[in-house]
Amino acid sequence: MPALSPTGDAQVGLHEPCVLLKLGEIVLKGKNRQQFERLLQNNIRLAAADLGVGVKLWQRDGVIVLNPAPAPAAEPAGAAAGAAGGAAGGAAGGVGGGPGGAGARREAAQVAADMIAERMLNVMGVVRVCRAVRVAKEAVAAIDTATELAGGRPGSFAVRARRRDKRFPVTSAELAIAIGSKIQSRYGNPVNLRNPDFTIHIEVDQSEIFLYTDGLAGQGGLPVGMSGRGLVLLSGGIDSPVASYRMMRRGLYCTFLHFSPVPARVAAVRGAVRARAAAARQLRLGQAADRRAAPADAEDSPGDGAPGARGRAGDR
């Protein structure tokens, strides 16, 4: 088949960075599955709202695709570049852009996708976050892009291909063989299907092909807000934050409350509580936590940054 020639060149076309979110137990739901998916989509938008980049979201079978929208101005893109140092870009690796403005736009899109992927690691209901590349629905485009993703990676590799659209003329096995042959001929990496050092994943969808390397594990569980709302008495220890985390993974929207009964220890206890609340709020829709400090000898005083129920997902 000419389309499977490992020396072919991909046609110029769709080539965009994106983020794939793999869903877990949500896909096992019955007639109310759309309710879970809508709430998760709302939580995803809330989590990415303060990143300074636009996000296009669409739902596929068991997968949510996030595509960074073009930045409206140069300032948000610059801010995104400065905050992307710890992003999850290692999950897929970047693919080089064209000259001039096209290359700059592609680089900005790569940075935005890295930021989105890093933020999605804290969203309940997502079991795996994959930094992917979206290419045209052509076998040659998939082969060439997969070869670029493997560039510079040492060790053995494996190729896992999957067709959601069974009408695609190239079978999953044929696509995997063609990609593996080209990677071997170009870089000399050995094939190891049982325990590879890295894996190239190819997913043929209805109108495009997604490619990515090993993703990162997400939080799993159910979307926050699906199981209603709860008030958590947050102490200075570790038990209450762990209990809060476990409840949020089962869909409970937690509001945090802390009392400081000993005035002499208020400052130290508040510091520990605020540190734990800051860690917990990253897992609660990416919002700032609701917290009030109530010393025994003073009236209730709001903690710094308490916004109330901003971005409330609604009672379920």
Coordinates of C-alpha atoms in Angstrom, one line a residue:
M1 CA 0.0 0.0 0.0
P2 CA 1.6 3.3 -1.0
A3 CA 0.2 5.2 2.0
L4 CA 2.2 2.9 4.3
S5 CA 5.6 3.6 2.8
P6 CA 7.9 4.4 5.7
T7 CA 9.8 6.8 3.5
G8 CA 6.8 8.8 2.5
D9 CA 6.4 12.5 3.4
A10 CA 3.2 13.8 5.1
Q11 CA 1.1 16.3 3.2
V12 CA 0.9 19.8 4.7
G13 CA -2.3 20.0 6.7
L14 CA -3.7 19.8 10.2
H15 CA -0.9 19.7 12.8
E16 CA -2.0 21.0 16.2
P17 CA -1.0 20.4 19.8
C18 CA -3.8 19.3 22.1
V19 CA -4.6 17.5 25.4
L20 CA -6.5 14.2 25.6
L21 CA -8.2 13.5 28.9
K22 CA -9.0 9.8 29.5
L23 CA -12.2 9.1 31.5
G24 CA -12.5 6.3 34.0
E25 CA -15.7 5.1 35.8
I26 CA -17.8 7.8 34.1
V27 CA -17.9 5.7 31.0
L28 CA -19.6 2.9 33.0
K29 CA -22.6 5.1 33.9
G30 CA -26.0 4.4 32.3
K31 CA -28.7 6.9 31.3
N32 CA -27.2 9.6 33.6
R33 CA -23.8 9.5 32.0
Q34 CA -24.3 12.8 30.2
Q35 CA -24.9 14.5 33.6
F36 CA -21.5 13.4 34.8
E37 CA -19.8 14.4 31.5
R38 CA -21.5 17.9 31.6
L39 CA -20.3 18.5 35.2
L40 CA -16.8 17.4 34.3
Q41 CA -16.7 19.7 31.3
N42 CA -17.8 22.6 33.5
N43 CA -15.1 21.7 36.1
I44 CA -12.5 21.6 33.3
R45 CA -13.4 25.1 32.1
L46 CA -13.3 26.4 35.7
A47 CA -9.9 24.9 36.3
A48 CA -8.4 26.4 33.1
A49 CA -10.2 29.8 33.5
D50 CA -7.2 31.6 35.1
L51 CA -4.5 30.3 32.7
G52 CA -4.8 33.2 30.3
V53 CA -5.3 30.9 27.3
G54 CA -8.4 29.9 25.5
V55 CA -9.6 26.3 25.6
K56 CA -11.7 24.5 23.0
L57 CA -13.4 21.4 24.4
W58 CA -15.2 18.6 22.7
Q59 CA -16.3 15.2 23.9
R60 CA -15.5 11.9 22.2
D61 CA -16.2 8.4 23.2
G62 CA -14.5 8.0 26.6
V63 CA -12.1 10.9 25.8
I64 CA -12.3 14.7 26.2
V65 CA -10.2 16.7 23.7
L66 CA -8.8 20.1 24.8
N67 CA -7.4 22.3 22.0
P68 CA -5.7 25.6 23.0
A69 CA -7.4 28.5 21.3
P70 CA -5.3 31.3 19.7
A71 CA -4.2 33.9 22.2
P72 CA -6.2 37.2 21.7
A73 CA -3.0 39.3 22.2
A74 CA 0.7 38.9 22.7
E75 CA 0.6 39.6 26.4
P76 CA -1.3 36.5 27.5
A77 CA 0.9 34.4 25.3
G78 CA 4.0 35.9 27.0
A79 CA 2.6 35.3 30.4
A80 CA 1.9 31.7 29.4
A81 CA 5.5 31.2 28.3
G82 CA 6.8 32.5 31.7
A83 CA 4.6 30.1 33.7
A84 CA 5.3 26.9 31.7
G85 CA 8.6 25.9 33.3
G86 CA 7.0 23.0 35.3
A87 CA 4.5 22.0 32.7
A88 CA 3.7 18.4 31.7
G89 CA 5.2 18.8 28.2
G90 CA 7.4 15.7 28.7
A91 CA 4.3 13.6 28.2
A92 CA 4.3 14.0 24.4
G93 CA 7.3 16.1 23.2
G94 CA 7.1 19.0 20.8
V95 CA 7.1 19.0 17.1
G96 CA 8.9 21.8 15.3
G97 CA 7.1 24.7 13.7
G98 CA 7.5 26.5 10.4
P99 CA 9.4 29.7 9.8
G100 CA 8.3 33.1 10.8
G101 CA 4.9 33.8 12.3
A102 CA 3.7 30.2 11.8
G103 CA 6.6 28.9 13.9
A104 CA 5.9 31.4 16.7
R105 CA 2.2 30.6 16.7
R106 CA 3.0 26.9 16.9
E107 CA 5.4 27.4 19.8
A108 CA 2.8 29.5 21.7
A109 CA 0.3 26.7 21.1
Q110 CA 2.7 24.2 22.5
V111 CA 3.3 26.2 25.6
A112 CA -0.5 26.7 26.1
A113 CA -1.1 23.0 25.7
D114 CA 1.6 22.2 28.3
M115 CA -0.1 24.6 30.8
I116 CA -3.5 23.1 30.2
A117 CA -2.1 19.5 30.6
E118 CA -0.5 20.4 33.9
R119 CA -3.7 22.0 35.3
M120 CA -5.8 19.0 34.2
L121 CA -3.7 16.7 36.5
N122 CA -5.7 18.2 39.4
V123 CA -9.2 17.7 38.0
M124 CA -11.2 14.9 39.6
G125 CA -12.8 12.5 37.1
V126 CA -9.8 12.3 34.8
V127 CA -7.7 9.1 35.0
R128 CA -5.0 10.1 32.5
V129 CA -3.7 13.3 30.9
C130 CA -2.0 13.0 27.5
R131 CA -0.2 15.8 25.7
A132 CA -1.0 14.9 22.1
V133 CA -0.6 16.1 18.5
R134 CA -3.6 16.3 16.3
V135 CA -2.9 15.6 12.6
A136 CA -4.9 15.0 9.4
K137 CA -6.6 11.7 9.0
E138 CA -3.9 10.3 6.7
A139 CA -1.7 7.3 7.3
V140 CA 1.4 9.2 6.0
A141 CA 0.8 12.2 8.4
A142 CA 0.5 9.8 11.3
I143 CA 3.7 7.9 10.4
D144 CA 5.8 11.1 10.0
T145 CA 4.5 12.7 13.2
A146 CA 5.1 9.6 15.2
T147 CA 8.6 9.4 13.9
E148 CA 9.2 13.0 15.0
L149 CA 7.8 12.2 18.5
A150 CA 10.3 9.4 18.8
G151 CA 13.3 11.6 17.9
G152 CA 15.9 12.0 20.6
R153 CA 14.4 9.3 22.9
P154 CA 16.8 6.6 24.0
G155 CA 15.9 3.0 24.6
S156 CA 13.4 0.5 23.3
F157 CA 9.9 1.5 22.1
A158 CA 6.5 0.1 21.3
V159 CA 3.7 1.4 19.0
R160 CA 0.1 1.1 20.1
A161 CA -2.5 1.9 17.4
R162 CA -6.2 2.1 17.8
R163 CA -9.0 2.9 15.4
R164 CA -12.2 4.4 16.7
D165 CA -13.3 4.8 13.1
K166 CA -13.2 1.3 11.7
R167 CA -13.7 2.7 8.2
F168 CA -10.1 3.9 8.1
P169 CA -8.6 1.9 5.3
V170 CA -5.4 1.0 7.2
T171 CA -5.7 -1.5 10.0
S172 CA -4.2 -0.8 13.5
A173 CA -1.6 -3.5 13.0
E174 CA -0.5 -2.2 9.6
L175 CA -0.2 1.3 11.0
A176 CA 1.8 0.2 14.0
I177 CA 4.2 -1.8 11.7
A178 CA 4.7 1.1 9.4
I179 CA 5.5 3.5 12.2
G180 CA 7.8 1.1 14.0
S181 CA 9.7 0.4 10.7
K182 CA 10.3 4.1 10.1
I183 CA 11.4 4.7 13.7
Q184 CA 13.9 1.8 13.5
S185 CA 15.3 2.8 10.2
R186 CA 15.8 6.4 11.2
Y187 CA 16.9 6.2 14.8
G188 CA 17.9 2.5 15.3
N189 CA 15.8 2.1 18.5
P190 CA 15.0 -1.6 19.3
V191 CA 11.4 -2.8 19.6
N192 CA 10.2 -4.1 22.9
L193 CA 6.4 -4.8 23.1
R194 CA 6.4 -6.1 26.7
N195 CA 8.4 -3.6 28.6
P196 CA 9.4 -0.6 26.4
D197 CA 11.2 2.5 27.6
F198 CA 8.6 4.6 25.8
T199 CA 5.4 4.0 23.8
I200 CA 3.9 5.8 20.8
H201 CA 0.1 5.9 20.9
I202 CA -2.0 6.5 17.8
E203 CA -5.7 7.0 17.9
V204 CA -7.6 7.2 14.7
D205 CA -10.8 9.3 15.3
Q206 CA -13.7 10.3 13.2
S207 CA -12.0 13.3 11.5
E208 CA -8.4 13.3 12.7
I209 CA -5.6 11.3 14.2
F210 CA -4.2 11.8 17.7
L211 CA -0.6 10.8 18.6
Y212 CA 1.1 11.0 22.0
T213 CA 3.7 9.3 24.1
D214 CA 3.1 8.0 27.6
G215 CA 0.7 10.2 29.5
L216 CA 0.5 11.2 33.2
A217 CA -1.9 9.7 35.7
G218 CA -4.8 11.9 36.7
Q219 CA -6.8 12.0 39.9
G220 CA -9.5 9.6 38.8
G221 CA -12.8 9.3 40.7
L222 CA -15.9 11.4 40.0
P223 CA -16.3 15.1 39.1
V224 CA -16.4 17.4 42.1
G225 CA -19.9 18.5 42.8
M226 CA -21.6 15.3 41.6
S227 CA -22.3 14.1 45.2
G228 CA -23.4 17.5 46.6
R229 CA -21.6 19.8 49.0
G230 CA -20.1 19.2 52.4
L231 CA -18.5 21.3 55.2
V232 CA -15.1 20.0 56.4
L233 CA -13.7 20.9 59.8
L234 CA -10.0 21.3 58.9
S235 CA -7.6 20.7 61.7
G236 CA -3.8 21.2 61.9
G237 CA -3.2 17.5 61.4
I238 CA -3.2 15.3 58.3
D239 CA -6.4 13.3 58.9
S240 CA -8.9 15.9 57.8
P241 CA -7.1 16.8 54.6
V242 CA -6.8 13.1 53.6
A243 CA -10.5 12.6 54.4
S244 CA -11.3 15.7 52.3
Y245 CA -9.3 14.4 49.4
R246 CA -11.0 11.0 49.5
M247 CA -14.5 12.7 49.6
M248 CA -13.7 15.0 46.7
R249 CA -12.6 12.0 44.6
R250 CA -16.1 10.7 45.2
G251 CA -17.7 13.9 43.9
L252 CA -18.2 15.9 47.1
Y253 CA -17.7 19.7 46.9
C254 CA -15.9 20.5 50.1
T255 CA -15.9 23.9 51.9
F256 CA -13.3 24.2 54.6
L257 CA -13.8 25.5 58.1
H258 CA -11.1 25.8 60.8
F259 CA -11.4 26.8 64.5
S260 CA -8.3 27.9 66.5
P261 CA -9.2 27.0 70.2
V262 CA -5.8 28.0 71.7
P263 CA -4.9 31.7 71.2
A264 CA -1.2 31.2 71.9
R265 CA -1.0 28.7 69.0
V266 CA -3.2 30.6 66.5
A267 CA -0.4 31.7 64.2
A268 CA 1.3 28.4 64.0
V269 CA -1.9 26.4 63.5
R270 CA -3.2 28.9 61.0
G271 CA -0.1 28.5 58.9
A272 CA -0.4 24.7 58.8
V273 CA -4.1 24.9 58.0
R274 CA -3.6 27.4 55.2
A275 CA -0.9 25.2 53.7
R276 CA -3.2 22.2 53.7
A277 CA -6.1 24.2 52.4
A278 CA -4.0 25.6 49.6
A279 CA -3.1 22.0 48.6
A280 CA -6.7 20.9 48.8
R281 CA -8.2 23.7 46.8
Q282 CA -6.0 22.8 43.8
L283 CA -8.1 19.6 43.7
R284 CA -11.4 21.4 44.0
L285 CA -12.1 22.9 40.6
G286 CA -8.8 24.9 40.7
Q287 CA -10.5 27.5 42.9
A288 CA -9.5 29.3 46.0
A289 CA -10.7 27.6 49.2
D290 CA -13.5 28.9 51.4
R291 CA -12.0 29.1 54.9
R292 CA -12.6 31.1 58.1
A293 CA -10.4 31.2 61.1
A294 CA -12.3 31.3 64.4
P295 CA -10.0 31.9 67.5
A296 CA -11.6 31.2 70.9
D297 CA -11.1 34.8 72.0
A298 CA -12.3 36.6 68.9
E299 CA -15.1 36.7 66.5
D300 CA -15.0 34.9 63.2
S301 CA -12.5 36.6 60.9
P302 CA -12.2 35.7 57.2
G303 CA -9.0 34.1 56.0
D304 CA -7.1 35.8 53.2
G305 CA -8.4 35.0 49.8
A306 CA -11.7 33.5 50.8
P307 CA -14.0 34.1 47.8
G308 CA -17.1 32.3 48.9
A309 CA -18.7 29.9 46.5
R310 CA -17.2 31.3 43.3
G311 CA -17.9 29.2 40.2
R312 CA -20.4 27.0 42.1
A313 CA -21.1 23.8 40.1
G314 CA -24.6 23.5 41.6
D315 CA -26.0 21.0 44.1
R316 CA -26.5 17.5 42.8

